[in-house]
mmCIF file of C-alpha atoms and ligand atoms in Angstrom:
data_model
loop_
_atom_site.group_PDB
_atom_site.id
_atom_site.type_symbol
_atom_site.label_atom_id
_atom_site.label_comp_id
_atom_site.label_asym_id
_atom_site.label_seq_id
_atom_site.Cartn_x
_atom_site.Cartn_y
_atom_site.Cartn_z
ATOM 1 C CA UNK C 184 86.507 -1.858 -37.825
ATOM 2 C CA UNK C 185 84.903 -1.827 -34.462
ATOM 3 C CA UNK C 186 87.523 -4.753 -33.227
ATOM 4 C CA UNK C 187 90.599 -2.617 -34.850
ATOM 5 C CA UNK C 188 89.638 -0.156 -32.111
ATOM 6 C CA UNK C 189 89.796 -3.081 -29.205
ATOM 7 C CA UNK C 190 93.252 -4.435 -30.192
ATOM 8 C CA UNK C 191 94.318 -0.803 -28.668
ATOM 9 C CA UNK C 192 94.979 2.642 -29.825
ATOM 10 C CA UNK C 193 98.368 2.845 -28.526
ATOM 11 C CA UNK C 194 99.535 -0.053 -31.059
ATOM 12 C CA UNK C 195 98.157 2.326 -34.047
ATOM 13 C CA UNK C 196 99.411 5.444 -32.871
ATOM 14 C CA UNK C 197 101.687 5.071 -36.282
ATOM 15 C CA UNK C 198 100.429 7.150 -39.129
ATOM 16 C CA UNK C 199 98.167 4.921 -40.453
ATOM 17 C CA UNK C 200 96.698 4.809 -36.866
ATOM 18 C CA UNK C 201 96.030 8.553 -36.829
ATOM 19 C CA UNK C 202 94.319 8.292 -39.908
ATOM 20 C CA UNK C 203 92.162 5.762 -38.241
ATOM 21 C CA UNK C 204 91.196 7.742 -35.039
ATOM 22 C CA UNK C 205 90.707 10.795 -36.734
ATOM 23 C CA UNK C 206 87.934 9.705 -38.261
ATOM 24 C CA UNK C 207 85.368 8.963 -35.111
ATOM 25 C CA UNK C 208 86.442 12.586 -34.321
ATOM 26 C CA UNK C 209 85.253 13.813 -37.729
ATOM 27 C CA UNK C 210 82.128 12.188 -37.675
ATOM 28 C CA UNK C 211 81.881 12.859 -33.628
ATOM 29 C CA UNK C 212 82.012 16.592 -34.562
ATOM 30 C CA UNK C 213 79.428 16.171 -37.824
ATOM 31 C CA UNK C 214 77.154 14.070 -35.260
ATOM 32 C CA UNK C 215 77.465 17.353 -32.494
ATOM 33 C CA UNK C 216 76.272 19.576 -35.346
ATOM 34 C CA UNK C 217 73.671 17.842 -36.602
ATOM 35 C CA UNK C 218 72.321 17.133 -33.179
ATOM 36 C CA UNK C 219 72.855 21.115 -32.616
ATOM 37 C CA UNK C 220 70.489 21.983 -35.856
ATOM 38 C CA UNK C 221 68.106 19.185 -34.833
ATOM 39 C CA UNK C 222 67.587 21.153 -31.921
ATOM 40 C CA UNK C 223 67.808 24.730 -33.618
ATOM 41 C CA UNK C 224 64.739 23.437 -35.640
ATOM 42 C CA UNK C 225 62.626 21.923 -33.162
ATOM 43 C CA UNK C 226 59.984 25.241 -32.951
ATOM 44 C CA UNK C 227 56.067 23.934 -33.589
ATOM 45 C CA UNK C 228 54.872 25.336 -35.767
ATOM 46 C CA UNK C 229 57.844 26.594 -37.601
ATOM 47 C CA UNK C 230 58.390 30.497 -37.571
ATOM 48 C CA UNK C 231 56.341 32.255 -39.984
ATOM 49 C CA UNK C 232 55.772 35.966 -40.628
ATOM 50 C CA UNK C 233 52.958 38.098 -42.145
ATOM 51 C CA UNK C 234 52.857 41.573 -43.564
ATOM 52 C CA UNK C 235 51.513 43.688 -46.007
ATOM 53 C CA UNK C 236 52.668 45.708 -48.585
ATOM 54 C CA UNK C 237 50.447 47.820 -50.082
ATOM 55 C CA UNK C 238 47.578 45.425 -50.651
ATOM 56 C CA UNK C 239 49.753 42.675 -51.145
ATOM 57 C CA UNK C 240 49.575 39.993 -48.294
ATOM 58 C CA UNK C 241 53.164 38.612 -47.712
ATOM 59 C CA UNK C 242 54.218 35.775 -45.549
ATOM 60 C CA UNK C 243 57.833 34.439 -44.543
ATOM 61 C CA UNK C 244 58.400 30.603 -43.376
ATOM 62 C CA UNK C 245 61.141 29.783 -42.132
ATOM 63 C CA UNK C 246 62.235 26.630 -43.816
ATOM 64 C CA UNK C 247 64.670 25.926 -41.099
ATOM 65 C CA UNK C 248 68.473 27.053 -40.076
ATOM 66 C CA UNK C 249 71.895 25.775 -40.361
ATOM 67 C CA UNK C 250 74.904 26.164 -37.463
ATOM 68 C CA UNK C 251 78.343 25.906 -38.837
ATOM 69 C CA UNK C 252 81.961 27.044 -36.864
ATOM 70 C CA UNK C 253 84.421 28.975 -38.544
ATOM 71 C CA UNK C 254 82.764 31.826 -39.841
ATOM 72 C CA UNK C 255 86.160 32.796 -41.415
ATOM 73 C CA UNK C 256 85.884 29.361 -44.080
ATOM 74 C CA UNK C 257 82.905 31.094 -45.344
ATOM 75 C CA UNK C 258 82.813 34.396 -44.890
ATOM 76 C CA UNK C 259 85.501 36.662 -45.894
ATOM 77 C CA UNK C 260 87.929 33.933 -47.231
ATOM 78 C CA UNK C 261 90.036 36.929 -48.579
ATOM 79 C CA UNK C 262 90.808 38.106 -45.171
ATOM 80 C CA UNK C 263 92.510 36.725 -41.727
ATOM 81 C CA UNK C 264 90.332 34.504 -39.830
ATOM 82 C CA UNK C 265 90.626 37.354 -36.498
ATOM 83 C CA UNK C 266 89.470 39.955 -38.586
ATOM 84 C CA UNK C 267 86.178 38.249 -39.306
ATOM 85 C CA UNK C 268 85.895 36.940 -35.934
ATOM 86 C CA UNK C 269 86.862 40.398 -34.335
ATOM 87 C CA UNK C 270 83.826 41.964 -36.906
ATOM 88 C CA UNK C 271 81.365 39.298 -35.296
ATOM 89 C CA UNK C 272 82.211 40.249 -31.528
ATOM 90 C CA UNK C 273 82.049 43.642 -32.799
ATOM 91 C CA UNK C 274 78.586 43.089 -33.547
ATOM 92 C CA UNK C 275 77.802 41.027 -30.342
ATOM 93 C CA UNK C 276 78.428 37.862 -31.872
ATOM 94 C CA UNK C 277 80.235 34.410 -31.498
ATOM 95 C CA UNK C 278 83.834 34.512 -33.454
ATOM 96 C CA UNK C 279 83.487 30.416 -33.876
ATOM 97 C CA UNK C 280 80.040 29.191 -34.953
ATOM 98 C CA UNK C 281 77.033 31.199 -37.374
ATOM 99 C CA UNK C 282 73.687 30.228 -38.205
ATOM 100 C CA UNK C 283 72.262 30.712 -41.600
ATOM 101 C CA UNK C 284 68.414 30.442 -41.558
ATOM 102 C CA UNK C 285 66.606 29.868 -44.899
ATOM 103 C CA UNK C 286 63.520 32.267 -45.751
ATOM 104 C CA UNK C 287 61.176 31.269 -48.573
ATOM 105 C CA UNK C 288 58.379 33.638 -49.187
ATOM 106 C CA UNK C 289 54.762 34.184 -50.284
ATOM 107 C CA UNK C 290 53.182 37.053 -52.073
ATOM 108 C CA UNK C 291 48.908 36.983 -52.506
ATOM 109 C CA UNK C 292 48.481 39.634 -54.564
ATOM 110 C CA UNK C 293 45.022 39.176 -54.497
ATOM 111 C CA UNK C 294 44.806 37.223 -57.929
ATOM 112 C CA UNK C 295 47.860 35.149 -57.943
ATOM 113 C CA UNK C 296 50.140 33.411 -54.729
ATOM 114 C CA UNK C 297 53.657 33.645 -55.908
ATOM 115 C CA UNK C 298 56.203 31.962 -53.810
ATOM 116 C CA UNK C 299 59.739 32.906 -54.090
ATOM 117 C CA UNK C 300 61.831 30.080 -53.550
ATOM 118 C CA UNK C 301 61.323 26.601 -52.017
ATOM 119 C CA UNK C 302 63.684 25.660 -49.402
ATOM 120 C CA UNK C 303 65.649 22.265 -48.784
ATOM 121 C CA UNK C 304 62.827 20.133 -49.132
ATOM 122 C CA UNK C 305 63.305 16.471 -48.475
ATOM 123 C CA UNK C 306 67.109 17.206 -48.385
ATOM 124 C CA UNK C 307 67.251 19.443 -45.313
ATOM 125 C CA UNK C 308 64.176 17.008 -43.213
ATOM 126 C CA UNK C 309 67.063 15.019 -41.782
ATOM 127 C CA UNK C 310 68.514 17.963 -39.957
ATOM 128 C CA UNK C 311 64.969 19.725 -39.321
ATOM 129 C CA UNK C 312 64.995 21.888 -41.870
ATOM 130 C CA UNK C 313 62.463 21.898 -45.356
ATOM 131 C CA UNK C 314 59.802 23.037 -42.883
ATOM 132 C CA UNK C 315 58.074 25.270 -45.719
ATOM 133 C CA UNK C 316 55.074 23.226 -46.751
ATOM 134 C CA UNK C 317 54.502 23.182 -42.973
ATOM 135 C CA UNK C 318 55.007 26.472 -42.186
ATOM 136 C CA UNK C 319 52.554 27.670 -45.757
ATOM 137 C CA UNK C 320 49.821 25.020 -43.719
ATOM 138 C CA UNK C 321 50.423 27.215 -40.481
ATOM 139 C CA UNK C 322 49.018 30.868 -42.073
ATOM 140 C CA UNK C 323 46.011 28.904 -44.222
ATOM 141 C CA UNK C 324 47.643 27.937 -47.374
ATOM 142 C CA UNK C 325 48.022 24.426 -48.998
ATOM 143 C CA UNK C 326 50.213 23.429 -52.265
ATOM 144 C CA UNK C 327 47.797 23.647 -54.624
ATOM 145 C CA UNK C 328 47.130 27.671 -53.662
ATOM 146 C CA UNK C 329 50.251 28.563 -55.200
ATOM 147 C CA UNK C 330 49.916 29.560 -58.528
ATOM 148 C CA UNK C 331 53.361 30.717 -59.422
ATOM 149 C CA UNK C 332 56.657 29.579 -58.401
ATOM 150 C CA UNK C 333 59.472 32.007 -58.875
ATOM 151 C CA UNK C 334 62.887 30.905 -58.471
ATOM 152 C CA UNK C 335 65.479 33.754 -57.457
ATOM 153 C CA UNK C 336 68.545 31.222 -58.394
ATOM 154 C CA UNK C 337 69.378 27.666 -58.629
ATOM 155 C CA UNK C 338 71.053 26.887 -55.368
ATOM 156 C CA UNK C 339 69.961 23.520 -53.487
ATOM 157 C CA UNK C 340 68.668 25.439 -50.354
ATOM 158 C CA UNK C 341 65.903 27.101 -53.038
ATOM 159 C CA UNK C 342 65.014 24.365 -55.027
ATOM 160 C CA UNK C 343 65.154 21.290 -52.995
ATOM 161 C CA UNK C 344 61.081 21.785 -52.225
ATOM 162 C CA UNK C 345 60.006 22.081 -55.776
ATOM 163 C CA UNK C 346 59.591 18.106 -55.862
ATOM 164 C CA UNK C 347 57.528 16.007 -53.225
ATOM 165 C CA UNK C 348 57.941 12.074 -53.659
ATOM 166 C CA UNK C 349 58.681 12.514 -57.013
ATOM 167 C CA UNK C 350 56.265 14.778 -57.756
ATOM 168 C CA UNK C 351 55.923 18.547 -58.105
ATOM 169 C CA UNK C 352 55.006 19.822 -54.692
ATOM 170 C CA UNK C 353 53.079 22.726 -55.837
ATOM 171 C CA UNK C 354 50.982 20.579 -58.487
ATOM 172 C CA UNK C 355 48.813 23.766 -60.026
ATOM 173 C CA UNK C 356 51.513 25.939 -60.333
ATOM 174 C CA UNK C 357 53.863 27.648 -63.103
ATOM 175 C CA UNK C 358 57.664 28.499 -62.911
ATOM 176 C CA UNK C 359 59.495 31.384 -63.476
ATOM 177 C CA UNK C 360 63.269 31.826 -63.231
ATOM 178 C CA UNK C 361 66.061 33.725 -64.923
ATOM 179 C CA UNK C 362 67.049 33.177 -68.221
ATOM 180 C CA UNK C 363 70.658 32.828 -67.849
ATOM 181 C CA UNK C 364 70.132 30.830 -64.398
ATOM 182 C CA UNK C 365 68.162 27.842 -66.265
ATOM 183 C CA UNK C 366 70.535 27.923 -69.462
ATOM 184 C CA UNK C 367 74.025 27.713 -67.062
ATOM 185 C CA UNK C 368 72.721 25.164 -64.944
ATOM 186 C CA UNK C 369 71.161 22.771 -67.746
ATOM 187 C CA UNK C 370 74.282 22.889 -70.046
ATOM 188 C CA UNK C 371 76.101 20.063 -70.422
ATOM 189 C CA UNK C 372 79.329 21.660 -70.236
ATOM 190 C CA UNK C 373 78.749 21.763 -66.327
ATOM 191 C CA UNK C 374 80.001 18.107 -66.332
ATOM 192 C CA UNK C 375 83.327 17.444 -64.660
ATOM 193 C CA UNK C 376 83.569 21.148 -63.301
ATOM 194 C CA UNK C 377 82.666 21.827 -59.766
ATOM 195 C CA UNK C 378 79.051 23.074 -60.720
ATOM 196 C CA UNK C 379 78.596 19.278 -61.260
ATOM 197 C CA UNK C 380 77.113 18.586 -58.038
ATOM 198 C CA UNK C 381 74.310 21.382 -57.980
ATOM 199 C CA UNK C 382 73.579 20.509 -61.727
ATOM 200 C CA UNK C 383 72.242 17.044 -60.382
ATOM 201 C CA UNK C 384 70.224 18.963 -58.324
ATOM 202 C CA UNK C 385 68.743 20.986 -60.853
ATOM 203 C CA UNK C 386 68.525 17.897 -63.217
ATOM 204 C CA UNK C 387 66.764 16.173 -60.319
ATOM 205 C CA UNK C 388 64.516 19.329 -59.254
ATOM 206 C CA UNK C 389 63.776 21.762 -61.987
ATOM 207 C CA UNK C 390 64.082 20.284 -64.775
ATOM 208 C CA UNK C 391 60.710 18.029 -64.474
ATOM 209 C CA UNK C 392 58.849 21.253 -64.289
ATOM 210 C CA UNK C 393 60.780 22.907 -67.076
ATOM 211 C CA UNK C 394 57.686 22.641 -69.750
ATOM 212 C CA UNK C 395 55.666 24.942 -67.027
ATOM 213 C CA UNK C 396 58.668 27.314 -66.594
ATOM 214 C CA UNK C 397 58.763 30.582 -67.976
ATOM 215 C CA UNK C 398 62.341 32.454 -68.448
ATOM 216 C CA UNK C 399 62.763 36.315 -67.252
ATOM 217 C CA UNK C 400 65.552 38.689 -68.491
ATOM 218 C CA UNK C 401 66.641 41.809 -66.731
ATOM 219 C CA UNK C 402 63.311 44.267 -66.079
ATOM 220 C CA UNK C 403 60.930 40.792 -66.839
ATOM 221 C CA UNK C 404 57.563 40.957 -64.943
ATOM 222 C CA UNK C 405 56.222 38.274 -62.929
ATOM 223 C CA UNK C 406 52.906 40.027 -62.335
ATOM 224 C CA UNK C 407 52.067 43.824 -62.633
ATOM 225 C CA UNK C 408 53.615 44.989 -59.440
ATOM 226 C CA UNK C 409 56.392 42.174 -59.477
ATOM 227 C CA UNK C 410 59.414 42.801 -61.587
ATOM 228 C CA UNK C 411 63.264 41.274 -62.102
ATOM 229 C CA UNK C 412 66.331 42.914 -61.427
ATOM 230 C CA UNK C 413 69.525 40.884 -62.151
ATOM 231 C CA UNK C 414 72.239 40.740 -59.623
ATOM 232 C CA UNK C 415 74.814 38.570 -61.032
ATOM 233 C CA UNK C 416 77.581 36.758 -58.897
ATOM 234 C CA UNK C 417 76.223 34.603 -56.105
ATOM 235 C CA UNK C 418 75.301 32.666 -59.211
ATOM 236 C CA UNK C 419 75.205 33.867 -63.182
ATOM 237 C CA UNK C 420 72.098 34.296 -63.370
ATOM 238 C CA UNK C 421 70.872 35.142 -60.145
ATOM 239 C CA UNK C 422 67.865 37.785 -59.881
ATOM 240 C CA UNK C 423 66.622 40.150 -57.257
ATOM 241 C CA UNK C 424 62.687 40.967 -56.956
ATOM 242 C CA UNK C 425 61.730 44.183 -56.914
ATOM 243 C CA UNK C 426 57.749 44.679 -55.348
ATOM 244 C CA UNK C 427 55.452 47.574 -55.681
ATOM 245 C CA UNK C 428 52.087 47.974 -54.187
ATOM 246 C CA UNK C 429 49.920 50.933 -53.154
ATOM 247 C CA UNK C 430 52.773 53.026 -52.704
ATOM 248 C CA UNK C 431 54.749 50.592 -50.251
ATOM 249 C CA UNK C 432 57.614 48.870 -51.401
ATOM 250 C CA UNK C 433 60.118 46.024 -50.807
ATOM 251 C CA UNK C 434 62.635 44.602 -52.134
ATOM 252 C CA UNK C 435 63.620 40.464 -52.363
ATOM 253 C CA UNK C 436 67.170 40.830 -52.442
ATOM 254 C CA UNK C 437 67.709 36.951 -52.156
ATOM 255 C CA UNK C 438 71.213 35.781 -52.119
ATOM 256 C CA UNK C 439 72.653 39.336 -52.907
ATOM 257 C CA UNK C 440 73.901 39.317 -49.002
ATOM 258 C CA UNK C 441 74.426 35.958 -47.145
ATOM 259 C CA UNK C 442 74.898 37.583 -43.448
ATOM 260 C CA UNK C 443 73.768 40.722 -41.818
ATOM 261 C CA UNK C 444 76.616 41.628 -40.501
ATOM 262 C CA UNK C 445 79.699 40.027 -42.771
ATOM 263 C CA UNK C 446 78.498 40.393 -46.272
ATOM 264 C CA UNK C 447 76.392 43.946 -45.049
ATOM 265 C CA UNK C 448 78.930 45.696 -43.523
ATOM 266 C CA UNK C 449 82.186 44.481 -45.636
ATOM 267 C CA UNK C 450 80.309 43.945 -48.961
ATOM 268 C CA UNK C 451 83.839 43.365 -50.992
ATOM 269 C CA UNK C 452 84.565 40.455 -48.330
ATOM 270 C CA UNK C 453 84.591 37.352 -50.597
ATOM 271 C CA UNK C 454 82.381 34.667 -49.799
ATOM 272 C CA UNK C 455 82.663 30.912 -50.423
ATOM 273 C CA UNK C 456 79.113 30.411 -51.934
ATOM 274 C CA UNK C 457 79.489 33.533 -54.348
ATOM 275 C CA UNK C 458 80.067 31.871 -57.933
ATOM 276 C CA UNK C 459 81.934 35.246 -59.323
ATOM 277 C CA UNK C 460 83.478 36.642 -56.488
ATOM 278 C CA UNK C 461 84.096 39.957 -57.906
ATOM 279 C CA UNK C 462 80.763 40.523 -60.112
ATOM 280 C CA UNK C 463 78.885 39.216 -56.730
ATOM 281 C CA UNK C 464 80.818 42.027 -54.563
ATOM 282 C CA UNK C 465 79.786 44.097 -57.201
ATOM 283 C CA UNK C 466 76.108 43.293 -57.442
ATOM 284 C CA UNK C 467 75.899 43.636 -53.249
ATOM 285 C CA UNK C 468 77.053 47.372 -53.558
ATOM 286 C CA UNK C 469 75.083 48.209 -55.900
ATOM 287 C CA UNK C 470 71.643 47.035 -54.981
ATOM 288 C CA UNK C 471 72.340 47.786 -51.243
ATOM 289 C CA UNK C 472 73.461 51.050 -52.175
ATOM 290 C CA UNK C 473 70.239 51.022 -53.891
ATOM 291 C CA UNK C 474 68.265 50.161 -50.740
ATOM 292 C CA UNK C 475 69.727 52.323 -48.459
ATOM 293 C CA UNK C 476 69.531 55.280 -50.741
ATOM 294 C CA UNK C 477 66.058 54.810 -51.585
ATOM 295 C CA UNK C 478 65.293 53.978 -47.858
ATOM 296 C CA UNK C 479 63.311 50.943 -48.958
ATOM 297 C CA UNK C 480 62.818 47.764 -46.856
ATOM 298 C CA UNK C 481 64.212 44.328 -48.474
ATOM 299 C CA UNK C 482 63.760 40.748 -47.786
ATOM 300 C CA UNK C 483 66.758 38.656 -47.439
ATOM 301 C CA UNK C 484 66.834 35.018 -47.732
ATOM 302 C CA UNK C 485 69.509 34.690 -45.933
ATOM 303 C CA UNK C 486 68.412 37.413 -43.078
ATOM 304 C CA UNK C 487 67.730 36.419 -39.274
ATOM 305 C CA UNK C 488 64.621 35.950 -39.662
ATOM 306 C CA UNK C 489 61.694 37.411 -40.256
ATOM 307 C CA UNK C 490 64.510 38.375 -42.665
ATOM 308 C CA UNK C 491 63.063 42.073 -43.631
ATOM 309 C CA UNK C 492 65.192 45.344 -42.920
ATOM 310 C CA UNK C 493 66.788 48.266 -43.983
ATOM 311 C CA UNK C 494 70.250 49.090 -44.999
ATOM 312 C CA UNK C 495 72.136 52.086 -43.237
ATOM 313 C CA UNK C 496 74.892 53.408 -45.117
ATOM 314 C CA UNK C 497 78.136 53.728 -43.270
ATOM 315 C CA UNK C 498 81.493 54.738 -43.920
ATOM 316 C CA UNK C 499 82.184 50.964 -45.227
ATOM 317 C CA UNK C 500 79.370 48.868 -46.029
ATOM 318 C CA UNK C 501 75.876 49.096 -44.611
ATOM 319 C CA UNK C 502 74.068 48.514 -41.544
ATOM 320 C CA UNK C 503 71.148 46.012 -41.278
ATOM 321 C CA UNK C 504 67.823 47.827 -38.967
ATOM 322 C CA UNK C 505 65.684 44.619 -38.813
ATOM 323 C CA UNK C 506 61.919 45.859 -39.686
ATOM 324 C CA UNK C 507 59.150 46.475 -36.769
ATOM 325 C CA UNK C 508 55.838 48.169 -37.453
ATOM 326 C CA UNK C 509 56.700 49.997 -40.636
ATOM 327 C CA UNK C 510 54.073 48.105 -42.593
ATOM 328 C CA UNK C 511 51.536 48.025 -39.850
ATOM 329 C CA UNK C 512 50.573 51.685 -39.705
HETATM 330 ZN ZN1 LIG N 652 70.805 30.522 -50.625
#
């Protein structure tokens, strides 16, 4: 391959050629963003976050964040590439690239640690990312401390850190995930469709702890305090958390929104990692609606992190007021 390139380009500028020199510039640009989230990661000790709520201690790691260009590919694939891009100036930010950072979260409610969702795991170390283990190390807190795992959906980015080596990462604890979730993702009839490839990665991740696993319905309790809210769409059976302590509040909205700004302020935008695009539009207005009504914080896992805020209702969609000392006093 290497020598096809010395014999000269000029002599394969056919179309066969172009074929051939179009891929260094793939990988060139795959290499560029890999370096870029290499470097986006590279923060000792990785970000972490405490608060409380109520008397519940909570804590945010950041299991690491992704760059990617064309916000239009992923966000609002229903609508012209300048719209999105004109919504992200808008909002003071770049039209060409976005980072997604990943937000995994711990609850000690005193008598149990409960730790919503797991990262990337092994699969995001290569770029950085799967920091959470790390990050849980950082604020006093080692594997075996966590007592329950809940798991807000099935996605690769929140399972991917339930296995270590081959081995459950959080050896001591139990499961619990959504009813439907588990049941979609373990059927067989997922074979051949394009689920296929995140089905491996359930087969691969959850299904070795599946005898400690306990399955929620809508309204399901975790703990007292701690209950389940589905939000279908993102995923079928993707569930929102909804936490109650002392009188303070918060809610884990999870994959309900994917970006502050795109999926916050045009809710109905369609998004490429939303399952059901219409059910998930549906599910965003209502629980944000929800949020901002109530005027209760949430917890995004997608958020910039520390990934806690508000929603402000506008004329369309909501704005996102990132959290400051609202827990503290
Ligand atoms: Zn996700």
């Amino acid at each position: 391959m290497v020598a096809l390139f010395g014999i000269g380009r000029r002599a394969l500028l056919g179309s066969a050629g172009l074929g051939i020199i179009a891929a260094p510039t793939i990988l060139g640009r795959a290499q560029a963003q890999e370096n870029q989230n290499l470097a986006i990661n590279r923060v000792t000790p990785p970000d972490i976050h405490k608060f409380k709520v109520g008397s519940f201690q909570v804590l945010v790691v950041k299991d690491g964040a992704r760059a990617s260009g064309n916000p239009g590919e992923t966000f609002g694939t229903n609508q012209s590439p300048e719209e999105v891009g004109k919504l992200l100036t808008d909002n003071f930010l770049p039209a060409d690239q976005f980072v997604n950072s990943f937000s995994p979260t711990l609850i000690d409610t005193g008598s149990d640690v409960i730790l919503f969702d797991t990262g990337f795991g092994k699969a995001g170390r290569e770029q950085g990312m799967g920091r959470l283990i790390e990050g849980l190390a950082a604020a006093g807190y080692m594997p075996d401390d966590i007592s329950i795992v809940v798991l807000t959906h099935l996605h690769g980015d929140h399972i991917g850190g339930i296995m270590e080596d081959g081995k459950p990462a959080f050896s001591k604890a139990r499961y619990v995930t959504g009813e439907t979730e588990y049941n979609f993702w373990t059927d067989a009839a997922r074979a051949g469709t394009p689920a296929e490839g995140n089905q491996k990665a359930v087969l691969a991740n959850v299904k070795p702890v599946a005898d400690k696993m306990t399955f929620l319905k809508d309204g399901g309790e975790v703990v007292s305090g701690i209950t389940a809210m589905a939000a279908p769409g993102h995923t079928p059976g993707h569930m929102i958390f909804n936490v109650e302590s002392a009188g303070k509040r918060l809610i884990l909205t999870a994959d309900t929104a994917n970006h502050f700004v795109l999926s916050l302020q045009r809710p109905d935008w369609e998004v490429r990692f939303d399952m059901d695009k219409a059910k998930a539009a549906e599910s965003r207005k209502k629980v944000f609606d929800m949020i901002a009504t109530d005027k209760v914080a949430f917890l995004g896992y997608h958020m910039p992190f520390p990934a806690v805020g508000y929603a402000e209702k506008q004329e369309t969609g909501y704005r996102f007021v990132p959290k400051s000392y609202q827990f503290d006093i």
